[in-house]
N, CA and C atoms as an extended XYZ file, in Angstrom:
309
Properties=species:S:1:pos:R:3:atomname:S:1:resname:S:1:resid:I:1 pbc="F F F"
N         0.820       -1.188        0.000 N   MET     1
C         0.000        0.000        0.000 CA  MET     1
C         0.872        1.262        0.000 C   MET     1
N         2.080        1.114        0.503 N   TYR     2
C         3.014        2.238        0.539 CA  TYR     2
C         3.269        2.782       -0.860 C   TYR     2
N         3.407        1.885       -1.833 N   ILE     3
C         3.693        2.298       -3.207 CA  ILE     3
C         2.520        3.082       -3.784 C   ILE     3
N         1.308        2.614       -3.533 N   VAL     4
C         0.117        3.312       -4.042 CA  VAL     4
C         0.005        4.696       -3.416 C   VAL     4
N         0.246        4.781       -2.126 N   THR     5
C         0.189        6.070       -1.431 CA  THR     5
C         1.237        7.031       -1.975 C   THR     5
N         2.447        6.555       -2.149 N   MET     6
C         3.510        7.412       -2.679 CA  MET     6
C         3.216        7.836       -4.112 C   MET     6
N         2.642        6.934       -4.912 N   TYR     7
C         2.283        7.266       -6.294 CA  TYR     7
C         1.295        8.432       -6.317 C   TYR     7
N         0.219        8.319       -5.532 N   TYR     8
C        -0.784        9.381       -5.517 CA  TYR     8
C        -0.215       10.679       -4.956 C   TYR     8
N         0.642       10.582       -3.973 N   LEU     9
C         1.252       11.777       -3.393 CA  LEU     9
C         2.137       12.481       -4.420 C   LEU     9
N         2.972       11.733       -5.107 N   ILE    10
C         3.893       12.331       -6.086 CA  ILE    10
C         3.141       12.939       -7.262 C   ILE    10
N         2.169       12.222       -7.806 N   ILE    11
C         1.463       12.749       -8.974 CA  ILE    11
C         0.642       13.979       -8.606 C   ILE    11
N         0.110       14.034       -7.387 N   ASN    12
C        -0.675       15.202       -6.991 CA  ASN    12
C         0.205       16.408       -6.708 C   ASN    12
N         1.374       16.210       -6.135 N   ILE    13
C         2.306       17.327       -5.934 CA  ILE    13
C         2.768       17.865       -7.285 C   ILE    13
N         3.098       16.943       -8.200 N   MET    14
C         3.528       17.351       -9.527 CA  MET    14
C         2.417       18.135      -10.239 C   MET    14
N         1.204       17.656      -10.147 N   LEU    15
C         0.094       18.320      -10.825 CA  LEU    15
C        -0.244       19.661      -10.180 C   LEU    15
N        -0.059       19.775       -8.869 N   PHE    16
C        -0.285       21.062       -8.215 CA  PHE    16
C         0.680       22.106       -8.764 C   PHE    16
N         1.926       21.722       -8.940 N   LEU    17
C         2.908       22.643       -9.506 CA  LEU    17
C         2.567       23.006      -10.954 C   LEU    17
N         2.131       22.023      -11.735 N   ILE    18
C         1.766       22.287      -13.131 CA  ILE    18
C         0.560       23.226      -13.199 C   ILE    18
N        -0.436       22.990      -12.359 N   MET    19
C        -1.627       23.856      -12.365 CA  MET    19
C        -1.275       25.272      -11.899 C   MET    19
N        -0.378       25.400      -10.928 N   THR    20
C         0.052       26.716      -10.464 CA  THR    20
C         0.767       27.473      -11.578 C   THR    20
N         1.671       26.792      -12.253 N   ILE    21
C         2.388       27.414      -13.370 CA  ILE    21
C         1.415       27.794      -14.483 C   ILE    21
N         0.456       26.916      -14.778 N   ASP    22
C        -0.518       27.202      -15.826 CA  ASP    22
C        -1.373       28.418      -15.477 C   ASP    22
N        -1.742       28.555      -14.228 N   LYS    23
C        -2.530       29.720      -13.808 CA  LYS    23
C        -1.710       31.001      -13.927 C   LYS    23
N        -0.453       30.955      -13.512 N   LEU    24
C         0.407       32.133      -13.632 CA  LEU    24
C         0.606       32.525      -15.091 C   LEU    24
N         0.780       31.521      -15.956 N   LYS    25
C         0.933       31.812      -17.380 CA  LYS    25
C        -0.360       32.354      -17.970 C   LYS    25
N        -1.492       31.880      -17.496 N   ALA    26
C        -2.780       32.381      -17.995 CA  ALA    26
C        -2.960       33.851      -17.629 C   ALA    26
N        -2.527       34.228      -16.442 N   CYS    27
C        -2.643       35.631      -16.011 CA  CYS    27
C        -1.753       36.547      -16.841 C   CYS    27
N        -0.647       35.999      -17.328 N   ARG    28
C         0.304       36.817      -18.093 CA  ARG    28
C         0.140       36.673      -19.602 C   ARG    28
N        -0.804       35.835      -20.030 N   GLY    29
C        -1.042       35.656      -21.457 CA  GLY    29
C         0.035       34.864      -22.170 C   GLY    29
N         0.740       34.015      -21.461 N   LEU    30
C         1.819       33.221      -22.047 CA  LEU    30
C         1.314       31.861      -22.527 C   LEU    30
N         2.226       31.061      -23.101 N   TRP    31
C         1.920       29.715      -23.541 CA  TRP    31
C         1.424       28.896      -22.360 C   TRP    31
N         0.431       28.032      -22.600 N   ARG    32
C        -0.233       27.290      -21.520 CA  ARG    32
C        -0.059       25.787      -21.665 C   ARG    32
N        -0.349       25.109      -20.595 N   VAL    33
C        -0.379       23.644      -20.598 CA  VAL    33
C        -1.697       23.221      -21.248 C   VAL    33
N        -1.660       22.217      -22.109 N   SER    34
C        -2.882       21.822      -22.822 CA  SER    34
C        -3.877       21.165      -21.870 C   SER    34
N        -5.154       21.383      -22.167 N   GLU    35
C        -6.214       20.810      -21.341 CA  GLU    35
C        -6.204       19.290      -21.405 C   GLU    35
N        -5.901       18.742      -22.573 N   SER    36
C        -5.876       17.284      -22.702 CA  SER    36
C        -4.770       16.674      -21.841 C   SER    36
N        -3.640       17.353      -21.718 N   PHE    37
C        -2.556       16.868      -20.866 CA  PHE    37
C        -2.969       16.909      -19.397 C   PHE    37
N        -3.639       17.983      -18.983 N   LEU    38
C        -4.107       18.086      -17.599 CA  LEU    38
C        -5.134       16.997      -17.286 C   LEU    38
N        -6.044       16.754      -18.215 N   LEU    39
C        -7.037       15.701      -17.999 CA  LEU    39
C        -6.402       14.319      -18.006 C   LEU    39
N        -5.366       14.128      -18.807 N   PHE    40
C        -4.646       12.858      -18.807 CA  PHE    40
C        -3.978       12.621      -17.452 C   PHE    40
N        -3.367       13.655      -16.895 N   LEU    41
C        -2.756       13.520      -15.570 CA  LEU    41
C        -3.815       13.291      -14.489 C   LEU    41
N        -4.982       13.883      -14.675 N   ALA    42
C        -6.088       13.627      -13.739 CA  ALA    42
C        -6.495       12.159      -13.799 C   ALA    42
N        -6.528       11.612      -14.994 N   LEU    43
C        -6.866       10.202      -15.162 CA  LEU    43
C        -5.835        9.306      -14.496 C   LEU    43
N        -4.575        9.713      -14.542 N   LEU    44
C        -3.502        8.919      -13.928 CA  LEU    44
C        -3.483        9.003      -12.404 C   LEU    44
N        -4.285        9.885      -11.827 N   GLY    45
C        -4.338        9.954      -10.364 CA  GLY    45
C        -4.300       11.346       -9.800 C   GLY    45
N        -4.208       12.353      -10.626 N   GLY    46
C        -4.110       13.719      -10.121 CA  GLY    46
C        -5.425       14.466      -10.064 C   GLY    46
N        -6.527       13.756      -10.120 N   ALA    47
C        -7.839       14.414      -10.139 CA  ALA    47
C        -8.092       15.214       -8.860 C   ALA    47
N        -7.620       14.704       -7.734 N   PHE    48
C        -7.839       15.410       -6.464 CA  PHE    48
C        -7.185       16.778       -6.498 C   PHE    48
N        -5.995       16.822       -7.032 N   ASP    49
C        -5.278       18.087       -7.045 CA  ASP    49
C        -5.830       19.049       -8.085 C   ASP    49
N        -6.269       18.541       -9.210 N   ILE    50
C        -6.889       19.442      -10.184 CA  ILE    50
C        -8.134       20.067       -9.575 C   ILE    50
N        -8.906       19.268       -8.874 N   TYR    51
C       -10.109       19.813       -8.239 CA  TYR    51
C        -9.729       20.856       -7.187 C   TYR    51
N        -8.725       20.555       -6.379 N   LEU    52
C        -8.256       21.515       -5.373 CA  LEU    52
C        -7.760       22.798       -6.032 C   LEU    52
N        -7.008       22.671       -7.107 N   SER    53
C        -6.508       23.845       -7.825 CA  SER    53
C        -7.639       24.647       -8.450 C   SER    53
N        -8.663       23.956       -8.931 N   MET    54
C        -9.813       24.654       -9.494 CA  MET    54
C       -10.487       25.517       -8.434 C   MET    54
N       -10.579       24.995       -7.234 N   VAL    55
C       -11.221       25.735       -6.147 CA  VAL    55
C       -10.322       26.861       -5.628 C   VAL    55
N        -9.051       26.552       -5.381 N   LEU    56
C        -8.138       27.551       -4.805 CA  LEU    56
C        -7.823       28.691       -5.758 C   LEU    56
N        -7.533       28.353       -7.019 N   PHE    57
C        -7.085       29.360       -7.974 CA  PHE    57
C        -8.193       29.855       -8.897 C   PHE    57
N        -9.383       29.273       -8.780 N   ARG    58
C       -10.474       29.553       -9.725 CA  ARG    58
C        -9.978       29.367      -11.150 C   ARG    58
N        -9.323       28.243      -11.345 N   HIS    59
C        -8.680       27.947      -12.625 CA  HIS    59
C        -9.418       26.794      -13.298 C   HIS    59
N        -9.798       26.960      -14.542 N   LYS    60
C       -10.507       25.973      -15.348 CA  LYS    60
C       -11.928       25.719      -14.851 C   LYS    60
N       -12.491       26.645      -14.114 N   THR    61
C       -13.838       26.447      -13.571 CA  THR    61
C       -14.936       26.737      -14.586 C   THR    61
N       -14.622       27.391      -15.674 N   ARG    62
C       -15.621       27.678      -16.702 CA  ARG    62
C       -15.683       26.606      -17.779 C   ARG    62
N       -14.772       25.670      -17.725 N   HIS    63
C       -14.710       24.621      -18.735 CA  HIS    63
C       -15.547       23.432      -18.280 C   HIS    63
N       -16.561       23.093      -19.073 N   LYS    64
C       -17.448       21.975      -18.728 CA  LYS    64
C       -16.674       20.669      -18.609 C   LYS    64
N       -15.642       20.510      -19.444 N   LYS    65
C       -14.838       19.287      -19.364 CA  LYS    65
C       -14.293       19.097      -17.946 C   LYS    65
N       -13.820       20.170      -17.372 N   PHE    66
C       -13.194       20.076      -16.052 CA  PHE    66
C       -14.237       19.979      -14.942 C   PHE    66
N       -15.327       20.707      -15.074 N   THR    67
C       -16.330       20.686      -13.992 CA  THR    67
C       -17.112       19.384      -13.948 C   THR    67
N       -17.093       18.611      -15.034 N   ILE    68
C       -17.798       17.323      -15.048 CA  ILE    68
C       -16.830       16.159      -14.892 C   ILE    68
N       -15.773       16.149      -15.687 N   ILE    69
C       -14.866       14.998      -15.711 CA  ILE    69
C       -14.024       14.889      -14.437 C   ILE    69
N       -13.530       16.001      -13.928 N   VAL    70
C       -12.638       15.945      -12.760 CA  VAL    70
C       -13.341       15.390      -11.515 C   VAL    70
N       -14.559       15.829      -11.157 N   PRO    71
C       -15.230       15.190      -10.009 CA  PRO    71
C       -15.498       13.696      -10.234 C   PRO    71
N       -15.829       13.313      -11.471 N   LEU    72
C       -16.025       11.887      -11.755 CA  LEU    72
C       -14.727       11.108      -11.574 C   LEU    72
N       -13.616       11.693      -12.010 N   LEU    73
C       -12.326       11.036      -11.814 CA  LEU    73
C       -11.944       10.973      -10.338 C   LEU    73
N       -12.307       11.989       -9.570 N   CYS    74
C       -12.069       11.938       -8.114 CA  CYS    74
C       -12.808       10.748       -7.509 C   CYS    74
N       -14.066       10.597       -7.884 N   PHE    75
C       -14.851        9.464       -7.386 CA  PHE    75
C       -14.213        8.144       -7.811 C   PHE    75
N       -13.796        8.055       -9.071 N   PHE    76
C       -13.151        6.843       -9.580 CA  PHE    76
C       -11.906        6.504       -8.755 C   PHE    76
N       -11.080        7.511       -8.464 N   HIS    77
C        -9.846        7.247       -7.716 CA  HIS    77
C       -10.126        6.926       -6.250 C   HIS    77
N       -11.182        7.466       -5.693 N   ILE    78
C       -11.577        7.073       -4.329 CA  ILE    78
C       -11.936        5.594       -4.309 C   ILE    78
N       -12.654        5.138       -5.325 N   VAL    79
C       -13.002        3.715       -5.423 CA  VAL    79
C       -11.744        2.861       -5.574 C   VAL    79
N       -10.820        3.285       -6.435 N   VAL    80
C        -9.581        2.532       -6.651 CA  VAL    80
C        -8.761        2.442       -5.363 C   VAL    80
N        -8.604        3.563       -4.682 N   ILE    81
C        -7.833        3.567       -3.427 CA  ILE    81
C        -8.524        2.702       -2.384 C   ILE    81
N        -9.843        2.778       -2.308 N   SER    82
C       -10.581        1.954       -1.342 CA  SER    82
C       -10.388        0.472       -1.622 C   SER    82
N       -10.396        0.099       -2.891 N   ILE    83
C       -10.192       -1.305       -3.241 CA  ILE    83
C        -8.796       -1.760       -2.811 C   ILE    83
N        -7.778       -0.938       -3.043 N   PHE    84
C        -6.428       -1.297       -2.607 CA  PHE    84
C        -6.368       -1.472       -1.094 C   PHE    84
N        -6.969       -0.555       -0.347 N   TYR    85
C        -6.967       -0.678        1.109 CA  TYR    85
C        -7.743       -1.902        1.570 C   TYR    85
N        -8.881       -2.180        0.944 N   LEU    86
C        -9.674       -3.346        1.334 CA  LEU    86
C        -8.947       -4.643        1.009 C   LEU    86
N        -8.293       -4.700       -0.138 N   LEU    87
C        -7.534       -5.900       -0.481 CA  LEU    87
C        -6.389       -6.125        0.484 C   LEU    87
N        -5.719       -5.038        0.849 N   GLU    88
C        -4.618       -5.176        1.802 CA  GLU    88
C        -5.141       -5.586        3.174 C   GLU    88
N        -6.244       -5.006        3.612 N   ALA    89
C        -6.828       -5.365        4.906 CA  ALA    89
C        -7.286       -6.812        4.897 C   ALA    89
N        -7.875       -7.257        3.783 N   ASP    90
C        -8.322       -8.645        3.671 CA  ASP    90
C        -7.143       -9.597        3.722 C   ASP    90
N        -6.042       -9.230        3.063 N   MET    91
C        -4.854      -10.067        3.072 CA  MET    91
C        -4.281      -10.180        4.492 C   MET    91
N        -4.246       -9.069        5.209 N   ILE    92
C        -3.717       -9.076        6.576 CA  ILE    92
C        -4.603       -9.910        7.491 C   ILE    92
N        -5.920       -9.721        7.359 N   LEU    93
C        -6.840      -10.507        8.190 CA  LEU    93
C        -6.739      -11.992        7.881 C   LEU    93
N        -6.575      -12.342        6.629 N   THR    94
C        -6.423      -13.743        6.247 CA  THR    94
C        -5.161      -14.328        6.855 C   THR    94
N        -4.084      -13.575        6.834 N   MET    95
C        -2.829      -14.061        7.425 CA  MET    95
C        -2.953      -14.221        8.928 C   MET    95
N        -3.656      -13.306        9.587 N   LEU    96
C        -3.773      -13.360       11.041 CA  LEU    96
C        -4.679      -14.488       11.524 C   LEU    96
N        -5.755      -14.735       10.802 N   PHE    97
C        -6.765      -15.657       11.296 CA  PHE    97
C        -6.801      -16.999       10.581 C   PHE    97
N        -5.832      -17.281        9.723 N   THR    98
C        -5.743      -18.576        9.093 CA  THR    98
C        -4.976      -19.497       10.049 C   THR    98
N        -5.610      -20.606       10.429 N   PRO    99
C        -4.915      -21.513       11.368 CA  PRO    99
C        -3.698      -22.158       10.717 C   PRO    99
N        -2.698      -22.344       11.514 N   CYS   100
C        -1.464      -22.979       11.054 CA  CYS   100
C        -1.473      -24.423       11.550 C   CYS   100
N        -1.497      -25.370       10.631 N   TYR   101
C        -1.577      -26.806       11.006 CA  TYR   101
C        -0.234      -27.493       10.913 C   TYR   101
N         0.813      -26.765       10.752 N   ASN   102
C         2.156      -27.350       10.629 CA  ASN   102
C         2.818      -27.458       11.980 C   ASN   102
N         2.231      -28.195       12.871 N   LEU   103
C         2.809      -28.352       14.213 CA  LEU   103
C         3.662      -29.551       14.326 C   LEU   103
């Protein structure tokens, strides 16, 4: 479970930095990060951070793609993380409560 936790932590920190840079570039009228790339990173696990960035920076809040797809991806990743935790908990419980007959 450590690997899954670290994966989500790293991708969300990376995406927070990308969204911050994209917002700063948007304010200055500079070249921007593509929306498809941001949504791809959300699909890979950064949906939580895109949603947080949307709320904190008021960034991408007018785009229907982001206001619909990002919350759905957040829900999807909550389900994925829950399944990983449940599988790990089930494995631990099985190891603890399986009788050992090798006496």
